[in-house]
């Protein structure tokens, strides 16, 4: 489905991002993953190599425009085009507001919102030059319903939706589509870190009767990245088993 396309996935070293890298590779894209540090990037690359999947990886600071731009410049020089950016890197939170410091709140916004802005800004000159592009953001079920603790996280994901819908309008004249996927509870390290007492009752309320798997989310990204979605932009696609929390 992605033959000849060049795809960049931030937060591509584990969880939803790593599975998205796999699915994109299985669909014949050239894939470049970004991670937060060299060790995790190297580990993801060698894990994929063992599976017969060759990818490149970088670890720019996603909040430094020049650093990210210079990586995109290298990618553009090598492949002559950058077709798909998936802004997936993210962190969550689960403390009540009284226990959350201002700097903890800010660090969530810094990655989930500011880095999405910076990485998008850095890729745009290349997508505009190529008159083609797809930008996909990882939102969350909590961007629709909120959540009862860790307010920085839903706050950031509401912003992801606003950014997605607004950029879709701004970039449509350039042939660039912008959409988001809003996963429900998905089986990754992010969820493994949360207390069982918090997660298990939530899973029981999911109408489809199971937790989401990273592949469920990756398949939604695949569809939105592909030409099958060529008339879809500004959409927040829920992939959550009809969970409503
Ligand atoms: P994860 O913790 O397994 O992976 C997070 C990824 O983000 C990693 O690849 C990591 O390298 C990267 N990352 C973290 N901090 C970074 C930093 N400072 N700079 C650069 N990269 C950094 O989490 P996941 O569950 O795979 O989450 C991926 C995305 O999906 C996130 O945006 C998350 O908010 C969203 N999401 C997850 C769930 C879920 O239930 N797991 C539900 C809804 C949305």
mmCIF file of C-alpha atoms and ligand atoms in Angstrom:
data_model
loop_
_atom_site.group_PDB
_atom_site.id
_atom_site.type_symbol
_atom_site.label_atom_id
_atom_site.label_comp_id
_atom_site.label_asym_id
_atom_site.label_seq_id
_atom_site.Cartn_x
_atom_site.Cartn_y
_atom_site.Cartn_z
ATOM 1 C CA UNK A 1 0.000 0.000 0.000
ATOM 2 C CA UNK A 2 2.945 2.368 0.454
ATOM 3 C CA UNK A 3 5.308 1.308 -2.309
ATOM 4 C CA UNK A 4 7.786 4.113 -3.018
ATOM 5 C CA UNK A 5 6.720 6.284 -0.068
ATOM 6 C CA UNK A 6 9.095 7.634 2.556
ATOM 7 C CA UNK A 7 7.658 7.573 6.069
ATOM 8 C CA UNK A 8 9.044 9.123 9.266
ATOM 9 C CA UNK A 9 7.688 7.930 12.635
ATOM 10 C CA UNK A 10 8.542 9.768 15.866
ATOM 11 C CA UNK A 11 8.502 7.632 19.017
ATOM 12 C CA UNK A 12 9.211 4.716 16.698
ATOM 13 C CA UNK A 13 11.329 2.664 19.098
ATOM 14 C CA UNK A 14 8.578 0.832 20.963
ATOM 15 C CA UNK A 15 4.840 0.406 21.448
ATOM 16 C CA UNK A 16 2.483 1.919 18.875
ATOM 17 C CA UNK A 17 5.325 3.661 17.011
ATOM 18 C CA UNK A 18 7.443 0.513 16.596
ATOM 19 C CA UNK A 19 4.443 -1.479 15.364
ATOM 20 C CA UNK A 20 3.620 1.348 12.946
ATOM 21 C CA UNK A 21 7.178 1.168 11.597
ATOM 22 C CA UNK A 22 6.696 -2.603 11.051
ATOM 23 C CA UNK A 23 3.364 -2.212 9.278
ATOM 24 C CA UNK A 24 4.719 0.560 7.025
ATOM 25 C CA UNK A 25 7.760 -1.578 6.139
ATOM 26 C CA UNK A 26 5.572 -4.614 5.453
ATOM 27 C CA UNK A 27 3.716 -2.354 3.004
ATOM 28 C CA UNK A 28 6.947 -1.507 1.165
ATOM 29 C CA UNK A 29 7.598 2.020 2.466
ATOM 30 C CA UNK A 30 11.074 3.332 3.247
ATOM 31 C CA UNK A 31 10.826 4.024 6.978
ATOM 32 C CA UNK A 32 12.889 6.268 9.221
ATOM 33 C CA UNK A 33 12.234 6.054 12.951
ATOM 34 C CA UNK A 34 12.988 8.718 15.528
ATOM 35 C CA UNK A 35 13.601 7.892 19.196
ATOM 36 C CA UNK A 36 14.659 9.796 22.265
ATOM 37 C CA UNK A 37 18.173 8.310 22.545
ATOM 38 C CA UNK A 38 20.814 6.372 20.608
ATOM 39 C CA UNK A 39 20.491 3.150 22.645
ATOM 40 C CA UNK A 40 16.753 2.765 22.108
ATOM 41 C CA UNK A 41 17.052 3.675 18.414
ATOM 42 C CA UNK A 42 19.869 1.107 17.905
ATOM 43 C CA UNK A 43 17.882 -1.536 19.804
ATOM 44 C CA UNK A 44 14.758 -0.982 17.673
ATOM 45 C CA UNK A 45 16.772 -1.059 14.435
ATOM 46 C CA UNK A 46 18.460 -4.349 15.361
ATOM 47 C CA UNK A 47 15.183 -5.925 16.527
ATOM 48 C CA UNK A 48 13.617 -5.053 13.145
ATOM 49 C CA UNK A 49 16.722 -6.305 11.303
ATOM 50 C CA UNK A 50 16.290 -9.720 12.974
ATOM 51 C CA UNK A 51 12.756 -9.728 11.508
ATOM 52 C CA UNK A 52 14.166 -8.937 8.045
ATOM 53 C CA UNK A 53 13.065 -5.274 8.119
ATOM 54 C CA UNK A 54 15.701 -2.620 7.319
ATOM 55 C CA UNK A 55 15.062 0.872 8.697
ATOM 56 C CA UNK A 56 17.111 3.948 9.520
ATOM 57 C CA UNK A 57 16.927 5.801 12.820
ATOM 58 C CA UNK A 58 17.761 9.182 14.354
ATOM 59 C CA UNK A 59 17.378 10.766 17.774
ATOM 60 C CA UNK A 60 17.056 14.538 17.292
ATOM 61 C CA UNK A 61 15.692 16.640 20.137
ATOM 62 C CA UNK A 62 12.125 17.042 18.877
ATOM 63 C CA UNK A 63 11.878 20.498 20.438
ATOM 64 C CA UNK A 64 14.919 21.853 18.543
ATOM 65 C CA UNK A 65 13.791 23.068 15.124
ATOM 66 C CA UNK A 66 17.282 23.215 13.602
ATOM 67 C CA UNK A 67 18.216 19.738 14.803
ATOM 68 C CA UNK A 68 15.031 18.198 13.393
ATOM 69 C CA UNK A 69 15.324 20.197 10.136
ATOM 70 C CA UNK A 70 18.846 18.950 9.528
ATOM 71 C CA UNK A 71 17.681 15.324 9.882
ATOM 72 C CA UNK A 72 14.855 15.964 7.384
ATOM 73 C CA UNK A 73 17.414 17.581 5.057
ATOM 74 C CA UNK A 74 19.492 14.358 5.154
ATOM 75 C CA UNK A 75 16.391 12.251 4.471
ATOM 76 C CA UNK A 76 15.346 14.507 1.569
ATOM 77 C CA UNK A 77 18.857 14.316 0.056
ATOM 78 C CA UNK A 78 18.847 10.524 0.260
ATOM 79 C CA UNK A 79 15.297 9.792 -0.991
ATOM 80 C CA UNK A 80 14.337 13.080 -2.780
ATOM 81 C CA UNK A 81 10.984 13.132 -1.023
ATOM 82 C CA UNK A 82 9.359 12.798 2.414
ATOM 83 C CA UNK A 83 5.774 11.599 2.018
ATOM 84 C CA UNK A 84 4.447 10.800 5.477
ATOM 85 C CA UNK A 85 5.214 12.146 8.957
ATOM 86 C CA UNK A 86 3.704 10.398 11.965
ATOM 87 C CA UNK A 87 3.915 12.532 15.121
ATOM 88 C CA UNK A 88 3.598 9.707 17.620
ATOM 89 C CA UNK A 89 6.109 10.377 20.450
ATOM 90 C CA UNK A 90 4.234 11.063 23.647
ATOM 91 C CA UNK A 91 4.182 10.695 27.410
ATOM 92 C CA UNK A 92 1.223 10.343 29.759
ATOM 93 C CA UNK A 93 0.375 11.212 33.352
ATOM 94 C CA UNK A 94 -1.900 9.871 36.060
ATOM 95 C CA UNK A 95 -1.426 12.034 39.180
ATOM 96 C CA UNK A 96 -4.136 14.259 40.622
ATOM 97 C CA UNK A 97 -3.659 18.023 40.139
ATOM 98 C CA UNK A 98 -2.518 18.573 43.757
ATOM 99 C CA UNK A 99 0.388 16.156 43.274
ATOM 100 C CA UNK A 100 1.323 17.462 39.823
ATOM 101 C CA UNK A 101 4.007 20.146 39.694
ATOM 102 C CA UNK A 102 3.934 22.930 37.133
ATOM 103 C CA UNK A 103 7.085 21.528 35.540
ATOM 104 C CA UNK A 104 5.513 18.036 35.240
ATOM 105 C CA UNK A 105 2.519 19.601 33.486
ATOM 106 C CA UNK A 106 4.827 21.583 31.221
ATOM 107 C CA UNK A 107 6.927 18.559 30.275
ATOM 108 C CA UNK A 108 3.850 16.765 28.897
ATOM 109 C CA UNK A 109 2.865 19.790 26.818
ATOM 110 C CA UNK A 110 6.484 20.185 25.723
ATOM 111 C CA UNK A 111 6.555 16.745 24.070
ATOM 112 C CA UNK A 112 2.930 16.000 23.166
ATOM 113 C CA UNK A 113 2.152 19.461 21.782
ATOM 114 C CA UNK A 114 5.254 21.600 21.256
ATOM 115 C CA UNK A 115 7.330 18.823 19.660
ATOM 116 C CA UNK A 116 4.437 17.969 17.314
ATOM 117 C CA UNK A 117 4.426 21.627 16.218
ATOM 118 C CA UNK A 118 8.215 21.756 15.810
ATOM 119 C CA UNK A 119 8.552 18.496 13.868
ATOM 120 C CA UNK A 120 5.641 19.450 11.604
ATOM 121 C CA UNK A 121 7.174 22.878 10.979
ATOM 122 C CA UNK A 122 10.488 21.219 10.123
ATOM 123 C CA UNK A 123 9.031 18.784 7.567
ATOM 124 C CA UNK A 124 6.763 21.272 5.783
ATOM 125 C CA UNK A 125 9.337 22.921 3.488
ATOM 126 C CA UNK A 126 10.084 19.462 2.046
ATOM 127 C CA UNK A 127 6.443 18.418 1.689
ATOM 128 C CA UNK A 128 5.559 21.779 0.107
ATOM 129 C CA UNK A 129 8.464 21.487 -2.327
ATOM 130 C CA UNK A 130 7.238 18.011 -3.296
ATOM 131 C CA UNK A 131 3.570 19.241 -3.431
ATOM 132 C CA UNK A 132 2.555 16.140 -1.574
ATOM 133 C CA UNK A 133 2.383 14.942 2.000
ATOM 134 C CA UNK A 134 0.521 13.275 4.817
ATOM 135 C CA UNK A 135 0.870 14.283 8.465
ATOM 136 C CA UNK A 136 -0.644 11.961 11.058
ATOM 137 C CA UNK A 137 -0.775 12.644 14.782
ATOM 138 C CA UNK A 138 -1.340 10.277 17.684
ATOM 139 C CA UNK A 139 -4.209 11.607 19.723
ATOM 140 C CA UNK A 140 -6.107 9.551 22.315
ATOM 141 C CA UNK A 141 -9.550 8.539 23.459
ATOM 142 C CA UNK A 142 -9.032 11.025 26.320
ATOM 143 C CA UNK A 143 -9.001 13.848 23.742
ATOM 144 C CA UNK A 144 -12.746 13.316 23.496
ATOM 145 C CA UNK A 145 -13.768 12.275 27.007
ATOM 146 C CA UNK A 146 -11.074 13.727 29.299
ATOM 147 C CA UNK A 147 -9.731 11.645 32.192
ATOM 148 C CA UNK A 148 -10.099 11.815 35.960
ATOM 149 C CA UNK A 149 -6.366 12.255 36.771
ATOM 150 C CA UNK A 150 -3.187 13.361 34.999
ATOM 151 C CA UNK A 151 -4.890 16.399 33.472
ATOM 152 C CA UNK A 152 -1.826 17.399 31.432
ATOM 153 C CA UNK A 153 -2.297 14.337 29.241
ATOM 154 C CA UNK A 154 -5.890 14.944 28.059
ATOM 155 C CA UNK A 155 -5.100 18.662 27.820
ATOM 156 C CA UNK A 156 -2.275 17.830 25.419
ATOM 157 C CA UNK A 157 -4.424 15.466 23.359
ATOM 158 C CA UNK A 158 -7.256 18.019 23.003
ATOM 159 C CA UNK A 159 -4.514 20.270 21.596
ATOM 160 C CA UNK A 160 -3.428 17.509 19.198
ATOM 161 C CA UNK A 161 -6.978 17.455 17.793
ATOM 162 C CA UNK A 162 -7.089 21.252 17.440
ATOM 163 C CA UNK A 163 -3.722 21.241 15.715
ATOM 164 C CA UNK A 164 -4.818 18.419 13.389
ATOM 165 C CA UNK A 165 -8.048 20.084 12.290
ATOM 166 C CA UNK A 166 -6.423 23.502 11.873
ATOM 167 C CA UNK A 167 -3.383 22.244 9.955
ATOM 168 C CA UNK A 168 -5.703 20.237 7.687
ATOM 169 C CA UNK A 169 -7.361 23.521 6.671
ATOM 170 C CA UNK A 170 -4.103 25.455 6.352
ATOM 171 C CA UNK A 171 -2.282 22.783 4.344
ATOM 172 C CA UNK A 172 -5.071 21.509 2.075
ATOM 173 C CA UNK A 173 -4.152 24.020 -0.685
ATOM 174 C CA UNK A 174 -0.685 22.415 -0.777
ATOM 175 C CA UNK A 175 -2.019 18.880 -1.230
ATOM 176 C CA UNK A 176 -1.014 17.946 2.315
ATOM 177 C CA UNK A 177 -3.498 15.898 4.344
ATOM 178 C CA UNK A 178 -3.491 16.018 8.151
ATOM 179 C CA UNK A 179 -5.346 13.504 10.328
ATOM 180 C CA UNK A 180 -5.086 11.948 13.778
ATOM 181 C CA UNK A 181 -5.709 8.516 15.221
ATOM 182 C CA UNK A 182 -7.246 8.444 18.708
ATOM 183 C CA UNK A 183 -6.376 5.094 20.311
ATOM 184 C CA UNK A 184 -8.212 3.661 23.277
ATOM 185 C CA UNK A 185 -6.287 1.703 25.916
ATOM 186 C CA UNK A 186 -3.507 -0.018 23.993
ATOM 187 C CA UNK A 187 -1.187 -2.781 25.113
ATOM 188 C CA UNK A 188 2.170 -0.914 25.374
ATOM 189 C CA UNK A 189 4.740 0.092 28.027
ATOM 190 C CA UNK A 190 2.746 3.295 28.599
ATOM 191 C CA UNK A 191 -0.199 1.250 29.900
ATOM 192 C CA UNK A 192 2.020 -1.335 31.662
ATOM 193 C CA UNK A 193 3.298 1.573 33.827
ATOM 194 C CA UNK A 194 -0.216 2.361 35.111
ATOM 195 C CA UNK A 195 -1.641 0.595 38.183
ATOM 196 C CA UNK A 196 -3.527 -2.675 37.390
ATOM 197 C CA UNK A 197 -6.407 -1.494 39.626
ATOM 198 C CA UNK A 198 -6.831 1.460 37.253
ATOM 199 C CA UNK A 199 -6.567 -0.441 33.943
ATOM 200 C CA UNK A 200 -8.386 -3.767 34.508
ATOM 201 C CA UNK A 201 -11.794 -2.276 35.348
ATOM 202 C CA UNK A 202 -11.476 -0.004 32.302
ATOM 203 C CA UNK A 203 -10.786 -2.944 29.971
ATOM 204 C CA UNK A 204 -13.941 -4.678 31.275
ATOM 205 C CA UNK A 205 -16.041 -1.733 30.064
ATOM 206 C CA UNK A 206 -14.783 -1.845 26.449
ATOM 207 C CA UNK A 207 -17.687 -2.970 24.238
ATOM 208 C CA UNK A 208 -15.434 -5.006 21.917
ATOM 209 C CA UNK A 209 -14.259 -6.864 25.047
ATOM 210 C CA UNK A 210 -10.485 -6.490 24.792
ATOM 211 C CA UNK A 211 -7.594 -4.053 25.068
ATOM 212 C CA UNK A 212 -6.307 -2.551 21.789
ATOM 213 C CA UNK A 213 -3.126 -3.990 20.326
ATOM 214 C CA UNK A 214 -0.444 -1.758 18.760
ATOM 215 C CA UNK A 215 -1.262 -3.349 15.379
ATOM 216 C CA UNK A 216 -4.860 -2.110 15.605
ATOM 217 C CA UNK A 217 -3.521 1.445 15.748
ATOM 218 C CA UNK A 218 -0.766 0.877 13.178
ATOM 219 C CA UNK A 219 -3.343 -0.403 10.668
ATOM 220 C CA UNK A 220 -5.329 2.835 11.048
ATOM 221 C CA UNK A 221 -2.151 4.833 10.367
ATOM 222 C CA UNK A 222 -1.497 2.636 7.324
ATOM 223 C CA UNK A 223 -4.925 3.393 5.871
ATOM 224 C CA UNK A 224 -4.646 7.147 6.530
ATOM 225 C CA UNK A 225 -1.107 7.254 5.094
ATOM 226 C CA UNK A 226 -2.139 5.434 1.931
ATOM 227 C CA UNK A 227 -3.772 6.789 -1.218
ATOM 228 C CA UNK A 228 -6.977 4.973 -0.176
ATOM 229 C CA UNK A 229 -7.467 7.951 2.170
ATOM 230 C CA UNK A 230 -6.713 10.595 -0.467
ATOM 231 C CA UNK A 231 -9.988 12.507 0.206
ATOM 232 C CA UNK A 232 -9.729 12.307 4.009
ATOM 233 C CA UNK A 233 -8.277 15.228 5.939
ATOM 234 C CA UNK A 234 -8.971 16.911 9.288
ATOM 235 C CA UNK A 235 -10.327 13.713 10.825
ATOM 236 C CA UNK A 236 -9.749 12.302 14.325
ATOM 237 C CA UNK A 237 -10.207 8.563 13.826
ATOM 238 C CA UNK A 238 -11.142 6.703 17.033
ATOM 239 C CA UNK A 239 -9.622 3.225 17.286
ATOM 240 C CA UNK A 240 -10.870 2.184 20.701
ATOM 241 C CA UNK A 241 -13.324 -0.718 20.562
ATOM 242 C CA UNK A 242 -16.097 1.835 21.256
ATOM 243 C CA UNK A 243 -14.615 2.547 24.712
ATOM 244 C CA UNK A 244 -16.202 5.536 26.443
ATOM 245 C CA UNK A 245 -14.436 6.516 29.636
HETATM 246 P P1 LIG B 1 5.438 4.094 24.720
HETATM 247 O O1 LIG B 1 5.796 4.678 26.017
HETATM 248 O O2 LIG B 1 5.519 2.608 24.522
HETATM 249 O O3 LIG B 1 6.274 4.788 23.535
HETATM 250 C C1 LIG B 1 6.492 6.171 23.527
HETATM 251 C C2 LIG B 1 7.444 6.546 22.427
HETATM 252 O O4 LIG B 1 7.690 7.955 22.551
HETATM 253 C C3 LIG B 1 8.779 5.837 22.508
HETATM 254 O O5 LIG B 1 9.193 5.437 21.225
HETATM 255 C C4 LIG B 1 9.736 6.918 23.039
HETATM 256 O O6 LIG B 1 11.041 6.831 22.502
HETATM 257 C C5 LIG B 1 9.085 8.194 22.551
HETATM 258 N N1 LIG B 1 9.428 9.285 23.454
HETATM 259 C C6 LIG B 1 9.124 9.407 24.788
HETATM 260 N N2 LIG B 1 9.677 10.531 25.283
HETATM 261 C C7 LIG B 1 10.337 11.139 24.241
HETATM 262 C C8 LIG B 1 11.098 12.332 24.112
HETATM 263 N N3 LIG B 1 11.290 13.157 25.138
HETATM 264 N N4 LIG B 1 11.616 12.628 22.899
HETATM 265 C C9 LIG B 1 11.411 11.829 21.841
HETATM 266 N N5 LIG B 1 10.698 10.684 21.893
HETATM 267 C C10 LIG B 1 10.173 10.345 23.087
HETATM 268 O O7 LIG B 1 3.979 4.619 24.436
HETATM 269 P P2 LIG B 1 2.829 4.206 23.389
HETATM 270 O O8 LIG B 1 1.707 3.647 24.191
HETATM 271 O O9 LIG B 1 3.373 3.447 22.242
HETATM 272 O O10 LIG B 1 2.400 5.688 22.956
HETATM 273 C C11 LIG B 1 2.605 6.217 21.669
HETATM 274 C C12 LIG B 1 1.606 7.318 21.450
HETATM 275 O O11 LIG B 1 0.287 6.772 21.570
HETATM 276 C C13 LIG B 1 1.691 8.459 22.442
HETATM 277 O O12 LIG B 1 1.487 9.696 21.774
HETATM 278 C C14 LIG B 1 0.529 8.187 23.383
HETATM 279 O O13 LIG B 1 0.051 9.353 23.992
HETATM 280 C C15 LIG B 1 -0.473 7.588 22.443
HETATM 281 N N6 LIG B 1 -1.533 6.791 23.060
HETATM 282 C C16 LIG B 1 -1.247 5.638 23.736
HETATM 283 C C17 LIG B 1 -2.280 4.917 24.318
HETATM 284 C C18 LIG B 1 -2.037 3.633 25.074
HETATM 285 O O14 LIG B 1 -2.998 3.167 25.710
HETATM 286 N N7 LIG B 1 -0.861 3.050 25.028
HETATM 287 C C19 LIG B 1 -3.604 5.359 24.187
HETATM 288 C C20 LIG B 1 -3.852 6.531 23.492
HETATM 289 C C21 LIG B 1 -2.804 7.227 22.927
#
